[in-house]
Short mmCIF file of C-alpha atoms and ligand atoms in Angstrom, two decimals:
data_model
loop_
_atom_site.label_atom_id
_atom_site.label_comp_id
_atom_site.label_asym_id
_atom_site.label_seq_id
_atom_site.Cartn_x
_atom_site.Cartn_y
_atom_site.Cartn_z
CA MET A 1 0.01 -0.02 -0.05
CA GLU A 2 2.79 2.46 0.99
CA CYS A 3 4.73 1.69 -2.29
CA MET A 4 1.99 1.56 -4.77
CA PRO A 5 2.50 3.40 -8.04
CA ILE A 6 1.39 7.05 -7.70
CA ASP A 7 -1.29 6.89 -10.41
CA GLU A 8 -2.86 3.98 -8.68
CA LEU A 9 -2.70 5.78 -5.38
CA ARG A 10 -4.36 8.86 -6.91
CA ASP A 11 -7.11 6.65 -8.45
CA LEU A 12 -7.68 5.03 -5.08
CA GLN A 13 -7.79 8.41 -3.44
CA TYR A 14 -10.35 9.76 -6.11
CA LYS A 15 -12.56 6.61 -5.54
CA SER A 16 -12.53 6.96 -1.66
CA LEU A 17 -13.22 10.69 -1.90
CA LYS A 18 -16.12 10.25 -4.21
CA GLY A 19 -17.50 7.52 -1.92
CA LEU A 20 -17.03 9.68 1.21
CA VAL A 21 -18.60 12.81 -0.40
CA SER A 22 -21.70 10.89 -1.68
CA ASN A 23 -22.31 9.06 1.50
CA LEU A 24 -22.09 12.31 3.67
CA TYR A 25 -24.22 14.25 1.21
CA GLY A 26 -26.83 11.44 1.48
CA SER A 27 -26.73 10.91 5.23
CA ASN A 28 -25.55 13.92 7.14
CA ALA A 29 -27.28 17.49 7.41
CA PHE A 30 -24.20 19.28 8.26
CA TYR A 31 -22.26 18.13 5.31
CA ARG A 32 -25.18 18.26 2.85
CA ASN A 33 -26.04 21.94 3.92
CA ARG A 34 -22.43 22.93 3.54
CA MET A 35 -22.19 21.56 0.19
CA ILE A 36 -25.55 23.02 -0.96
CA SER A 37 -24.48 26.50 0.37
CA GLU A 38 -21.40 26.28 -1.80
CA ASN A 39 -23.33 25.03 -4.82
CA VAL A 40 -21.52 21.69 -5.03
CA SER A 41 -22.82 18.14 -5.13
CA PRO A 42 -21.20 14.73 -5.34
CA ASP A 43 -21.74 14.74 -9.09
CA ASP A 44 -19.32 17.59 -9.40
CA ILE A 45 -16.37 15.39 -8.09
CA ARG A 46 -15.27 13.86 -11.28
CA SER A 47 -11.49 13.85 -10.59
CA LEU A 48 -9.08 14.11 -7.60
CA SER A 49 -8.45 17.77 -8.39
CA ASP A 50 -12.21 18.43 -8.03
CA ILE A 51 -11.58 18.32 -4.28
CA SER A 52 -10.90 21.97 -4.55
CA LYS A 53 -14.61 22.49 -5.34
CA LEU A 54 -15.52 21.24 -1.80
CA PRO A 55 -15.89 23.74 1.04
CA PHE A 56 -13.29 23.98 3.82
CA MET A 57 -13.76 23.08 7.38
CA ASP A 58 -12.01 24.60 10.49
CA LYS A 59 -12.03 24.51 14.25
CA ASN A 60 -14.93 26.94 14.36
CA ASP A 61 -17.19 24.19 12.77
CA LEU A 62 -16.19 21.91 15.76
CA ARG A 63 -16.92 24.68 18.20
CA ASP A 64 -20.26 25.73 16.65
CA ASN A 65 -21.29 22.11 16.54
CA TYR A 66 -20.09 21.17 20.04
CA PRO A 67 -20.45 18.72 21.29
CA THR A 68 -21.71 16.14 18.86
CA ASP A 69 -23.69 17.82 16.09
CA MET A 70 -21.10 16.93 13.48
CA PHE A 71 -20.98 13.25 14.40
CA THR A 72 -22.14 11.11 11.44
CA SER A 73 -22.53 8.01 13.78
CA PRO A 74 -25.19 7.24 16.44
CA ARG A 75 -23.91 7.59 20.13
CA LYS A 76 -24.07 3.72 20.54
CA ASP A 77 -21.47 3.24 17.81
CA VAL A 78 -19.03 5.81 19.36
CA VAL A 79 -16.69 3.92 21.60
CA ARG A 80 -14.22 6.77 22.48
CA TYR A 81 -13.82 10.68 22.86
CA HIS A 82 -10.88 12.61 22.96
CA VAL A 83 -10.80 16.38 23.64
CA SER A 84 -8.41 19.10 22.74
CA SER A 85 -8.37 22.86 22.90
CA GLY A 86 -10.96 25.03 20.97
CA THR A 87 -10.43 28.62 19.94
CA THR A 88 -12.50 29.97 22.95
CA GLY A 89 -13.49 28.44 26.26
CA LYS A 90 -15.26 25.49 24.35
CA PRO A 91 -13.14 22.45 23.80
CA THR A 92 -12.87 20.36 20.46
CA LEU A 93 -14.56 17.09 20.90
CA VAL A 94 -13.45 14.14 18.65
CA GLY A 95 -15.44 10.91 18.57
CA TYR A 96 -14.25 7.42 17.32
CA THR A 97 -16.16 4.32 16.19
CA ARG A 98 -14.49 0.99 16.63
CA ASN A 99 -13.43 1.05 13.12
CA ASP A 100 -12.12 4.52 13.70
CA ILE A 101 -9.89 3.25 16.59
CA GLU A 102 -8.77 0.44 14.40
CA PHE A 103 -7.86 2.74 11.40
CA TRP A 104 -5.98 5.08 13.72
CA THR A 105 -4.18 2.13 15.36
CA GLU A 106 -3.07 0.89 11.92
CA SER A 107 -1.91 4.25 11.10
CA LEU A 108 0.35 4.46 14.09
CA ALA A 109 1.45 0.77 13.57
CA ARG A 110 2.61 1.91 10.08
CA ALA A 111 4.22 4.95 11.73
CA LEU A 112 6.24 2.89 14.19
CA THR A 113 7.18 0.22 11.70
CA SER A 114 8.55 2.91 9.42
CA VAL A 115 10.92 4.05 12.05
CA GLY A 116 11.93 0.39 12.94
CA ILE A 117 10.02 0.00 16.12
CA GLY A 118 8.56 -3.52 16.32
CA ASP A 119 8.10 -6.62 18.49
CA GLY A 120 11.53 -6.61 19.71
CA ASP A 121 11.16 -3.28 21.38
CA VAL A 122 10.06 -1.94 24.85
CA ILE A 123 8.49 1.41 24.28
CA GLN A 124 7.88 3.96 26.99
CA VAL A 125 4.87 6.06 26.07
CA SER A 126 5.46 9.30 27.87
CA TYR A 127 2.75 11.24 26.05
CA GLY A 128 -0.14 12.16 28.33
CA TYR A 129 -2.73 9.49 28.51
CA GLY A 130 -6.26 10.84 28.90
CA LEU A 131 -8.24 13.42 26.96
CA PHE A 132 -5.05 14.14 24.79
CA THR A 133 -4.56 11.75 21.72
CA GLY A 134 -0.82 11.19 22.33
CA GLY A 135 -0.69 8.51 25.04
CA LEU A 136 -3.61 6.22 24.09
CA GLY A 137 -2.95 6.69 20.35
CA LEU A 138 0.80 5.55 20.59
CA HIS A 139 -0.19 2.87 23.11
CA TYR A 140 -2.61 1.26 20.79
CA GLY A 141 -0.23 1.47 17.83
CA ALA A 142 2.72 0.09 19.81
CA GLU A 143 0.82 -2.93 20.92
CA LYS A 144 -0.39 -3.57 17.44
CA VAL A 145 3.23 -3.93 16.28
CA GLY A 146 3.89 -6.19 19.00
CA ALA A 147 6.13 -3.91 21.08
CA THR A 148 5.86 -4.12 24.92
CA VAL A 149 4.46 -0.82 26.17
CA LEU A 150 5.19 0.97 29.30
CA PRO A 151 2.36 3.41 29.63
CA ALA A 152 4.30 6.05 31.68
CA SER A 153 2.36 9.05 30.63
CA THR A 154 3.87 12.43 31.82
CA GLY A 155 5.51 13.50 34.87
CA SER A 156 7.46 11.70 37.74
CA THR A 157 10.53 11.86 35.58
CA GLU A 158 12.86 10.27 38.08
CA ARG A 159 10.62 7.17 38.29
CA GLN A 160 10.44 7.08 34.50
CA LEU A 161 14.19 6.99 34.42
CA GLU A 162 14.36 4.15 36.82
CA LEU A 163 11.82 2.16 35.02
CA MET A 164 13.55 2.80 31.72
CA ILE A 165 16.64 1.25 33.13
CA ASP A 166 14.88 -1.63 35.02
CA LEU A 167 12.70 -2.65 31.99
CA ASP A 168 15.30 -2.29 29.24
CA VAL A 169 13.26 0.31 27.41
CA THR A 170 14.50 0.61 23.76
CA SER A 171 12.30 3.48 22.45
CA ILE A 172 10.37 6.36 23.78
CA ALA A 173 7.29 8.38 22.38
CA CYS A 174 7.14 11.87 23.98
CA THR A 175 7.33 15.61 23.20
CA PRO A 176 10.94 16.54 22.09
CA SER A 177 11.09 19.02 24.94
CA TYR A 178 10.17 16.40 27.54
CA LEU A 179 12.93 14.05 26.22
CA VAL A 180 15.54 16.86 26.69
CA HIS A 181 14.20 17.52 30.13
CA MET A 182 14.49 13.74 30.87
CA GLY A 183 18.16 13.88 29.72
CA ASP A 184 18.74 16.86 32.08
CA VAL A 185 17.14 14.98 34.93
CA ALA A 186 19.11 11.86 34.13
CA LYS A 187 22.36 13.79 34.27
CA LYS A 188 21.53 15.17 37.68
CA MET A 189 20.73 11.58 38.92
CA GLY A 190 24.11 10.45 37.54
CA ILE A 191 22.56 8.39 34.75
CA ASP A 192 24.13 8.40 31.25
CA LEU A 193 21.34 7.69 28.89
CA ARG A 194 23.88 6.30 26.25
CA LYS A 195 25.71 3.86 28.68
CA ASP A 196 23.12 3.17 31.41
CA THR A 197 20.02 2.54 29.31
CA LYS A 198 19.12 0.70 26.17
CA LEU A 199 17.19 3.61 24.79
CA ARG A 200 17.90 4.03 21.14
CA LYS A 201 14.91 5.58 19.35
CA ALA A 202 12.48 8.31 20.09
CA VAL A 203 9.19 9.21 18.30
CA LEU A 204 8.83 12.88 18.96
CA GLY A 205 6.04 15.33 18.17
CA ALA A 206 2.94 17.23 19.39
CA GLU A 207 4.86 20.48 19.38
CA PRO A 208 7.15 22.17 16.95
CA TRP A 209 10.91 21.28 17.00
CA SER A 210 13.84 21.80 14.81
CA ASP A 211 16.68 19.80 13.16
CA SER A 212 18.99 21.55 15.60
CA MET A 213 17.04 19.93 18.46
CA ARG A 214 17.28 16.60 16.64
CA GLY A 215 20.96 17.11 16.29
CA TYR A 216 21.24 17.83 20.16
CA ILE A 217 19.09 14.74 21.13
CA GLU A 218 21.01 12.42 18.90
CA LYS A 219 24.37 13.63 19.97
CA GLU A 220 23.90 14.29 23.63
CA LEU A 221 21.47 11.50 24.39
CA GLY A 222 22.53 8.89 21.77
CA VAL A 223 18.88 8.41 20.54
CA GLN A 224 17.70 8.49 17.06
CA ALA A 225 14.88 11.03 16.90
CA TYR A 226 11.92 10.84 14.38
CA ASP A 227 9.25 13.35 13.84
CA ILE A 228 5.64 12.29 14.46
CA TYR A 229 2.64 14.49 13.37
CA GLY A 230 -1.05 14.58 13.70
CA THR A 231 -3.94 16.57 15.21
CA SER A 232 -6.93 15.40 17.22
CA GLU A 233 -9.33 16.30 14.41
CA ILE A 234 -7.70 13.98 11.96
CA SER A 235 -7.65 11.17 14.79
CA GLY A 236 -4.50 12.18 16.74
CA PRO A 237 -0.88 11.29 15.87
CA MET A 238 -0.86 9.57 12.55
CA PHE A 239 2.14 10.18 10.39
CA THR A 240 5.94 9.84 10.77
CA GLU A 241 9.16 10.13 9.09
CA CYS A 242 10.81 7.01 8.03
CA THR A 243 14.31 6.04 8.75
CA GLU A 244 15.52 8.39 6.00
CA LYS A 245 14.46 11.36 8.30
CA ASN A 246 13.62 13.39 5.23
CA GLY A 247 10.01 14.42 5.62
CA ILE A 248 6.88 13.09 7.04
CA HIS A 249 5.03 10.58 5.17
CA VAL A 250 1.35 11.10 4.97
CA TRP A 251 -0.31 7.64 4.21
CA GLY A 252 -1.84 8.39 0.97
CA ASP A 253 -4.62 5.73 1.06
CA THR A 254 -5.84 7.24 4.29
CA ALA A 255 -5.69 11.00 3.63
CA ILE A 256 -5.51 13.60 0.85
CA MET A 257 -3.55 16.72 1.71
CA GLU A 258 -3.44 20.05 0.10
CA ILE A 259 -1.34 23.13 0.83
CA ILE A 260 -3.14 26.57 0.37
CA ASP A 261 -2.15 30.07 0.67
CA PRO A 262 -3.72 31.04 4.08
CA GLU A 263 -4.79 34.44 2.70
CA THR A 264 -6.33 33.65 -0.65
CA CYS A 265 -7.04 29.89 -0.11
CA GLU A 266 -5.40 29.21 -3.49
CA SER A 267 -3.93 25.75 -3.89
CA LEU A 268 -0.06 25.65 -3.79
CA GLY A 269 2.26 23.30 -5.53
CA PRO A 270 5.15 21.13 -4.22
CA GLY A 271 7.94 23.24 -2.69
CA GLU A 272 5.69 26.11 -1.84
CA GLU A 273 5.09 26.70 1.85
CA GLY A 274 1.35 27.29 3.01
CA GLU A 275 -1.33 25.93 5.22
CA LEU A 276 -2.04 22.22 5.45
CA VAL A 277 -5.43 21.09 4.59
CA MET A 278 -6.47 17.44 5.25
CA THR A 279 -9.25 15.22 3.95
CA VAL A 280 -9.31 11.96 5.98
CA LEU A 281 -10.70 9.22 3.85
CA LYS A 282 -11.60 6.62 6.46
CA LYS A 283 -13.22 8.25 9.42
CA GLU A 284 -16.72 7.14 10.44
CA ALA A 285 -17.83 9.05 13.59
CA MET A 286 -16.41 12.51 12.57
CA PRO A 287 -15.25 12.64 9.03
CA MET A 288 -12.97 15.57 8.00
CA ILE A 289 -13.07 17.08 4.54
CA ARG A 290 -10.79 19.74 3.50
CA TYR A 291 -9.99 20.59 7.33
CA ARG A 292 -7.83 23.72 7.60
CA ILE A 293 -5.33 22.55 10.21
CA ARG A 294 -3.58 26.05 10.22
CA ASP A 295 -0.04 24.35 10.48
CA LEU A 296 2.37 25.66 7.88
CA THR A 297 4.48 23.27 5.86
CA THR A 298 5.54 22.34 2.28
CA VAL A 299 4.71 19.22 0.16
CA MET A 300 7.97 17.49 -1.01
CA ASP A 301 7.98 16.39 -4.55
CA GLU A 302 10.81 13.84 -5.05
CA LYS A 303 10.39 10.04 -4.20
CA CYS A 304 11.62 8.92 -0.85
CA LYS A 305 14.70 6.78 -0.72
CA CYS A 306 12.81 4.25 1.38
CA GLY A 307 10.59 3.41 -1.50
CA ARG A 308 7.38 4.55 -0.20
CA THR A 309 5.32 6.50 -2.58
CA SER A 310 3.13 8.29 -0.01
CA PRO A 311 3.46 12.09 -0.30
CA ARG A 312 5.64 13.85 2.33
CA ILE A 313 5.51 17.02 4.18
CA LYS A 314 8.50 18.89 5.63
CA ARG A 315 8.64 19.81 9.27
CA ILE A 316 5.85 22.09 10.49
CA THR A 317 7.33 25.51 10.56
CA GLY A 318 4.55 27.42 12.43
CA ARG A 319 0.95 28.26 12.32
CA SER A 320 -1.23 30.64 10.41
CA ASP A 321 -3.33 31.34 13.53
CA ASP A 322 -2.36 32.32 17.17
CA MET A 323 -2.41 28.85 18.79
CA LEU A 324 0.49 28.40 21.13
CA ILE A 325 1.77 25.10 22.10
CA ILE A 326 3.11 24.74 25.58
CA ARG A 327 4.55 21.35 26.67
CA GLY A 328 2.45 19.74 23.91
CA ILE A 329 -0.72 21.39 25.12
CA ASN A 330 -2.61 23.66 22.67
CA VAL A 331 -3.36 27.10 24.13
CA PHE A 332 -5.38 29.88 22.48
CA PRO A 333 -4.84 33.23 23.87
CA SER A 334 -8.65 33.66 23.44
CA GLN A 335 -9.10 30.78 26.02
CA VAL A 336 -6.84 32.81 28.48
CA GLU A 337 -8.98 35.94 27.89
CA HIS A 338 -12.22 33.89 28.29
CA THR A 339 -11.08 32.69 31.62
CA LEU A 340 -9.88 36.00 32.92
CA MET A 341 -13.13 37.66 31.88
CA GLN A 342 -14.96 35.45 34.33
CA ILE A 343 -13.05 36.96 37.40
CA PRO A 344 -14.69 40.04 38.56
CA GLU A 345 -11.62 41.73 40.07
CA LEU A 346 -9.96 41.90 36.74
CA CYS A 347 -10.45 44.57 34.08
CA GLY A 348 -9.71 42.53 30.71
CA GLN A 349 -6.21 43.88 30.26
CA TYR A 350 -3.61 41.12 30.24
CA MET A 351 -0.26 40.06 28.75
CA ILE A 352 1.01 36.48 28.13
CA TYR A 353 4.46 35.72 28.32
CA VAL A 354 5.95 32.18 27.16
CA ASP A 355 9.42 31.36 28.16
CA ARG A 356 11.63 28.26 27.75
CA VAL A 357 13.75 27.41 30.89
CA GLY A 358 16.08 24.46 30.37
CA ALA A 359 13.96 22.34 27.99
CA LEU A 360 10.49 23.14 29.35
CA ASP A 361 8.02 25.88 28.59
CA TYR A 362 6.43 28.25 31.15
CA MET A 363 3.48 30.61 30.80
CA ASN A 364 3.13 33.62 32.72
CA VAL A 365 0.09 35.96 32.59
CA GLN A 366 0.13 39.57 33.85
CA VAL A 367 -3.30 40.51 34.77
CA GLU A 368 -4.52 44.13 35.51
CA MET A 369 -6.86 44.70 38.46
CA ARG A 370 -9.87 46.88 38.59
CA PRO A 371 -9.22 49.98 40.84
CA GLU A 372 -11.95 48.96 43.36
CA ALA A 373 -10.36 45.55 43.67
CA PHE A 374 -6.82 46.74 44.25
CA SER A 375 -5.71 46.62 47.79
CA ASP A 376 -2.52 46.75 49.79
CA LYS A 377 -3.76 43.68 51.86
CA VAL A 378 -1.14 41.13 50.91
CA ASP A 379 -3.20 38.18 52.02
CA ASP A 380 -6.07 39.12 49.96
CA MET A 381 -3.80 39.79 46.94
CA LEU A 382 -2.05 36.39 47.34
CA LYS A 383 -5.49 34.53 47.47
CA LEU A 384 -6.68 36.24 44.29
CA LYS A 385 -3.41 35.43 42.53
CA LYS A 386 -3.78 31.71 43.49
CA ARG A 387 -7.39 31.79 42.41
CA ILE A 388 -6.57 33.15 38.94
CA SER A 389 -3.76 30.65 38.46
CA SER A 390 -6.00 27.76 39.56
CA GLU A 391 -8.89 29.01 37.02
CA LEU A 392 -6.32 29.07 34.23
CA LYS A 393 -5.07 25.62 35.13
CA LYS A 394 -8.61 24.29 35.19
CA TYR A 395 -9.43 25.70 31.63
CA LEU A 396 -6.05 25.38 29.91
CA ASN A 397 -4.67 22.15 31.53
CA ILE A 398 -1.29 23.69 32.15
CA ALA A 399 0.23 25.46 35.19
CA VAL A 400 0.26 29.19 34.69
CA GLU A 401 1.92 31.80 36.83
CA ALA A 402 -0.40 34.71 37.32
CA GLU A 403 1.03 38.12 38.16
CA LEU A 404 -1.14 40.94 39.50
CA MET A 405 -0.64 44.37 37.92
CA SER A 406 -1.86 47.71 39.37
CA PRO A 407 -4.61 49.47 37.49
CA GLY A 408 -3.45 51.31 34.21
CA SER A 409 -0.12 49.56 34.31
CA LEU A 410 -0.20 47.31 31.28
CA PRO A 411 0.32 48.72 27.70
CA ARG A 412 -2.64 49.79 25.74
CA PHE A 413 -2.61 49.35 21.94
CA ASP A 414 -3.86 51.75 19.33
CA GLY A 415 -4.28 49.04 16.69
CA LYS A 416 -4.32 45.27 17.02
CA ALA A 417 -3.33 44.42 20.61
CA LYS A 418 -0.19 42.41 20.94
CA ARG A 419 -0.82 40.34 24.01
CA VAL A 420 1.38 37.30 23.57
CA ILE A 421 5.19 37.59 23.89
CA ASP A 422 6.74 34.29 22.90
CA ARG A 423 10.38 34.33 23.91
CA ARG A 424 11.13 30.63 23.17
CA VAL A 425 13.87 29.88 20.81
CA LEU A 426 13.65 26.39 19.32
O1 DLL B 501 -0.79 16.97 19.23
C1 DLL B 501 -1.49 14.88 18.33
C2 DLL B 501 -0.05 14.34 18.60
C3 DLL B 501 0.11 13.61 19.59
C4 DLL B 501 0.90 14.47 17.48
C5 DLL B 501 1.40 13.01 19.77
C6 DLL B 501 2.08 13.99 17.67
C7 DLL B 501 2.35 13.22 18.70
P1 DLL B 501 -3.51 18.17 19.23
O2 DLL B 501 -3.49 18.20 20.64
O3 DLL B 501 -4.74 18.26 18.46
O4 DLL B 501 -2.83 16.79 18.55
O5 DLL B 501 -2.44 19.26 18.43
C8 DLL B 501 -2.24 19.34 17.13
O6 DLL B 501 0.05 20.21 17.44
O7 DLL B 501 -1.96 21.20 14.64
C9 DLL B 501 0.46 21.13 15.46
O8 DLL B 501 0.32 22.57 15.50
C10 DLL B 501 1.03 20.61 16.72
N1 DLL B 501 1.87 19.51 16.36
C11 DLL B 501 1.63 18.06 16.39
N2 DLL B 501 2.69 17.40 15.97
C12 DLL B 501 3.53 18.23 15.67
C13 DLL B 501 4.82 18.14 15.05
C14 DLL B 501 -1.62 16.37 18.82
N3 DLL B 501 5.52 16.88 14.81
C15 DLL B 501 -1.25 20.43 16.80
N4 DLL B 501 5.67 19.31 14.87
C16 DLL B 501 -1.00 20.44 15.28
C17 DLL B 501 5.05 20.41 15.00
C18 DLL B 501 3.23 19.54 15.76
N5 DLL B 501 3.88 20.55 15.44
#
């Protein structure tokens, strides 16, 4: 499947697309109304390139149809939910049928196989288990290839390192920043990952990283590092580099990808950087047609040396929207604002600072107080500060340091407010 001639692959993609569009048009009000409002019907899809006639979808569709209005399967057929960040206070809910879980698992099994992880391996899955797709996604994929899985999830780094040694862990799946952090903790514990562990491969993603970080990980930690990519809306982590480490393979029989100019929405060709748009061909509970992911990347043209014909994309270089990724967790500044606006002592002026200390990201929010709430009673102010941090933690799922600012002290903006200062260097 992965090495099929490109013409056959395109034909397969066309047939799957045509089937998907006809099916949704016939069975689902959301998709039918969308297509009618764009004046397009399944009969208009006569070749693969006709995909460009179909309307785009984005996170707003998921938010507006929260929680399950976009689902195309009855509740009784939905066997799992995952939840990720939405653009405002509302999260993005993703549902899976049994077949969806199987399809996703298969994609991850392909991903792990393509980096050489299989039944001889012990893999430590240090992505978060739970609402996030990383932990359970990699877990199922790793079991499918017959690897022994250590479901370590995130945190308790010292214990994770002890288990890594005791259980002869050979590979790890986590965010790149967490692996670097593990390396730092190991050093402090007197552990040399190269000599004292069997760790040799890492499947790293969920946040942007660079080739220089790959270089650091490979040299300092003695681990081969591979990029893995995906988003909750397309199922979760799905696609990886192969051992050539030259672009992420997007399994062509499962998804059609397009690159568009974020401003004009014009289709861009190989080699041109733009916004990634994905149509997933095999999802049941929540199909995705022309979903604007907002990640920026480039389609690579030449064939991969590994022999796979699946199209490839370069590393994600950024986003066309304002989403921040902090320790693998998606955060929209609008969510921060939404949370702060619920706190009566605050006036709606705020600044977000993101820093990287060692390998880990930290978020600090300066919030301006209303004059009537401002007081010199230290205890009251400390309590308020704690309350703000805990509200932010509740909604964003990350620890945030809140800093109280006196009335009128934060900058005001004439034009577009610049409320996010991201001081991280990859
Ligand atoms: O982060 C799924 C995932 C889990 C991918 C584990 C890889 C490994 P979301 O929480 O929905 O899903 O966040 C998706 O994270 O649109 C990108 O902006 C970013 N992202 C994911 N992988 C990469 C990567 C998961 N390899 C959002 N490089 C995406 C850069 C990445 N950014």
